[in-house]
Amino acid sequence: MTTKTTDSRPLSPFMLGPYYRFQWTSVLSFGHRITGIGLSLGTALLAIWLIALAGGAQWYAAVATHVQAWYGQVLLFAWTWALMYHLGNGIRHLFWDIGRGFELKTAERSGYFVVVASLLLTAAAWALAYLA
């Protein structure tokens, strides 16, 4: 008679806690997915703004009130950062597609570079917008 031994380890590597050590590359992967969703929603808002712009002064004024409010500015800032982060991380993925940057140290460094670059590019875009 054979007895089946059960393994006490979890079946999924996404079981955080004592079973799985959280990694920086995991945070970046989650961030890439979340910013992709955010960009989709932000693009819908951009379409609404463009439709209002084409609809005339009354429609544009109604939308511009919300865009110029503090919460509109926060959403625009977040959308800008999501765009810059998703762009940088997408370029990082292109390098992975050609087989470059898979070493753990390189992947971690490129991840930090993407985050810093996204923050700097967002700040530069907003600085240019305020100067124009």
Tab-separated table of C-alpha atoms in Angstrom:
chain	number	residue	atom	x	y	z
A	1	MET	CA	0.000	0.000	0.000
A	2	THR	CA	1.357	3.428	-0.933
A	3	THR	CA	0.580	6.549	0.961
A	4	LYS	CA	0.373	9.844	-0.800
A	5	THR	CA	2.374	12.574	0.882
A	6	THR	CA	1.035	16.077	0.681
A	7	ASP	CA	3.293	19.010	0.236
A	8	SER	CA	2.584	21.877	2.628
A	9	ARG	CA	3.838	24.495	0.200
A	10	PRO	CA	1.298	26.730	-1.566
A	11	LEU	CA	0.400	26.007	-5.171
A	12	SER	CA	0.787	29.606	-6.328
A	13	PRO	CA	3.873	31.832	-6.081
A	14	PHE	CA	1.531	34.756	-5.454
A	15	MET	CA	0.880	33.616	-1.895
A	16	LEU	CA	2.626	36.462	-0.124
A	17	GLY	CA	3.822	36.096	3.409
A	18	PRO	CA	5.960	33.283	4.752
A	19	TYR	CA	5.848	31.372	1.460
A	20	TYR	CA	6.960	33.925	-1.065
A	21	ARG	CA	9.505	36.723	-0.798
A	22	PHE	CA	8.139	39.930	-2.309
A	23	GLN	CA	10.316	41.243	-5.146
A	24	TRP	CA	10.856	44.667	-6.664
A	25	THR	CA	10.239	43.266	-10.134
A	26	SER	CA	6.815	42.061	-8.937
A	27	VAL	CA	5.910	45.601	-7.881
A	28	LEU	CA	6.960	46.885	-11.300
A	29	SER	CA	4.913	44.201	-13.042
A	30	PHE	CA	1.807	45.065	-11.010
A	31	GLY	CA	2.475	48.747	-11.674
A	32	HIS	CA	2.678	48.138	-15.415
A	33	ARG	CA	-0.697	46.427	-15.421
A	34	ILE	CA	-2.343	49.036	-13.197
A	35	THR	CA	-0.987	51.952	-15.228
A	36	GLY	CA	-2.269	50.256	-18.385
A	37	ILE	CA	-5.769	50.224	-16.907
A	38	GLY	CA	-5.355	53.814	-15.695
A	39	LEU	CA	-4.243	54.928	-19.141
A	40	SER	CA	-7.347	53.368	-20.664
A	41	LEU	CA	-9.599	55.252	-18.247
A	42	GLY	CA	-7.618	58.464	-18.695
A	43	THR	CA	-7.848	58.161	-22.460
A	44	ALA	CA	-11.631	57.928	-22.154
A	45	LEU	CA	-11.562	61.196	-20.194
A	46	LEU	CA	-9.333	62.708	-22.872
A	47	ALA	CA	-11.907	61.675	-25.487
A	48	ILE	CA	-14.646	63.356	-23.435
A	49	TRP	CA	-12.553	66.527	-23.329
A	50	LEU	CA	-12.034	66.437	-27.107
A	51	ILE	CA	-15.742	65.847	-27.736
A	52	ALA	CA	-16.566	68.796	-25.486
A	53	LEU	CA	-14.015	70.909	-27.347
A	54	ALA	CA	-15.718	70.056	-30.633
A	55	GLY	CA	-19.161	70.613	-29.096
A	56	GLY	CA	-18.730	74.311	-28.596
A	57	ALA	CA	-18.048	76.806	-25.839
A	58	GLN	CA	-20.847	75.665	-23.522
A	59	TRP	CA	-19.781	71.999	-23.568
A	60	TYR	CA	-16.103	72.905	-23.255
A	61	ALA	CA	-16.772	75.201	-20.282
A	62	ALA	CA	-18.603	72.402	-18.477
A	63	VAL	CA	-15.683	70.007	-18.885
A	64	ALA	CA	-12.959	72.633	-18.363
A	65	THR	CA	-14.392	73.432	-14.930
A	66	HIS	CA	-13.588	69.887	-13.823
A	67	VAL	CA	-10.241	69.696	-15.600
A	68	GLN	CA	-9.058	72.918	-13.965
A	69	ALA	CA	-10.280	71.936	-10.473
A	70	TRP	CA	-7.781	70.435	-8.017
A	71	TYR	CA	-9.119	66.905	-8.540
A	72	GLY	CA	-8.872	67.313	-12.316
A	73	GLN	CA	-5.279	68.431	-11.989
A	74	VAL	CA	-4.501	65.444	-9.736
A	75	LEU	CA	-6.036	63.093	-12.308
A	76	LEU	CA	-4.062	64.739	-15.109
A	77	PHE	CA	-0.850	64.475	-13.109
A	78	ALA	CA	-1.504	60.801	-12.327
A	79	TRP	CA	-2.341	60.126	-15.974
A	80	THR	CA	0.883	61.831	-17.068
A	81	TRP	CA	2.941	59.757	-14.630
A	82	ALA	CA	1.166	56.551	-15.703
A	83	LEU	CA	1.947	57.394	-19.322
A	84	MET	CA	5.629	58.001	-18.601
A	85	TYR	CA	5.939	54.901	-16.402
A	86	HIS	CA	4.144	52.669	-18.898
A	87	LEU	CA	6.306	54.041	-21.725
A	88	GLY	CA	9.542	53.444	-19.820
A	89	ASN	CA	8.520	49.996	-18.671
A	90	GLY	CA	7.378	49.157	-22.194
A	91	ILE	CA	10.833	50.040	-23.518
A	92	ARG	CA	12.295	47.838	-20.776
A	93	HIS	CA	10.074	44.991	-21.979
A	94	LEU	CA	11.260	45.533	-25.553
A	95	PHE	CA	14.810	44.884	-24.371
A	96	TRP	CA	13.578	41.722	-22.675
A	97	ASP	CA	11.938	40.675	-25.950
A	98	ILE	CA	15.344	40.650	-27.628
A	99	GLY	CA	16.843	38.712	-24.731
A	100	ARG	CA	18.624	41.539	-22.904
A	101	GLY	CA	18.420	42.540	-19.244
A	102	PHE	CA	17.163	39.314	-17.683
A	103	GLU	CA	19.935	39.102	-15.088
A	104	LEU	CA	18.491	39.814	-11.648
A	105	LYS	CA	20.755	42.800	-10.918
A	106	THR	CA	20.109	44.276	-14.370
A	107	ALA	CA	16.351	43.776	-14.068
A	108	GLU	CA	16.322	45.491	-10.666
A	109	ARG	CA	18.475	48.396	-11.851
A	110	SER	CA	16.414	48.937	-14.979
A	111	GLY	CA	13.302	48.928	-12.801
A	112	TYR	CA	14.692	51.656	-10.564
A	113	PHE	CA	15.733	53.579	-13.664
A	114	VAL	CA	12.182	53.357	-15.087
A	115	VAL	CA	10.646	54.685	-11.862
A	116	VAL	CA	13.101	57.583	-11.574
A	117	ALA	CA	12.833	58.399	-15.284
A	118	SER	CA	9.029	58.385	-15.114
A	119	LEU	CA	9.082	60.854	-12.225
A	120	LEU	CA	11.596	63.125	-13.981
A	121	LEU	CA	9.704	63.015	-17.293
A	122	THR	CA	6.427	63.780	-15.522
A	123	ALA	CA	8.002	66.752	-13.746
A	124	ALA	CA	9.505	67.966	-17.031
A	125	ALA	CA	6.175	67.678	-18.873
A	126	TRP	CA	4.337	69.625	-16.182
A	127	ALA	CA	7.086	72.244	-15.998
A	128	LEU	CA	6.828	72.742	-19.758
A	129	ALA	CA	3.052	72.968	-19.525
A	130	TYR	CA	3.227	75.672	-16.871
A	131	LEU	CA	5.891	77.613	-18.751
A	132	ALA	CA	3.908	77.564	-22.014
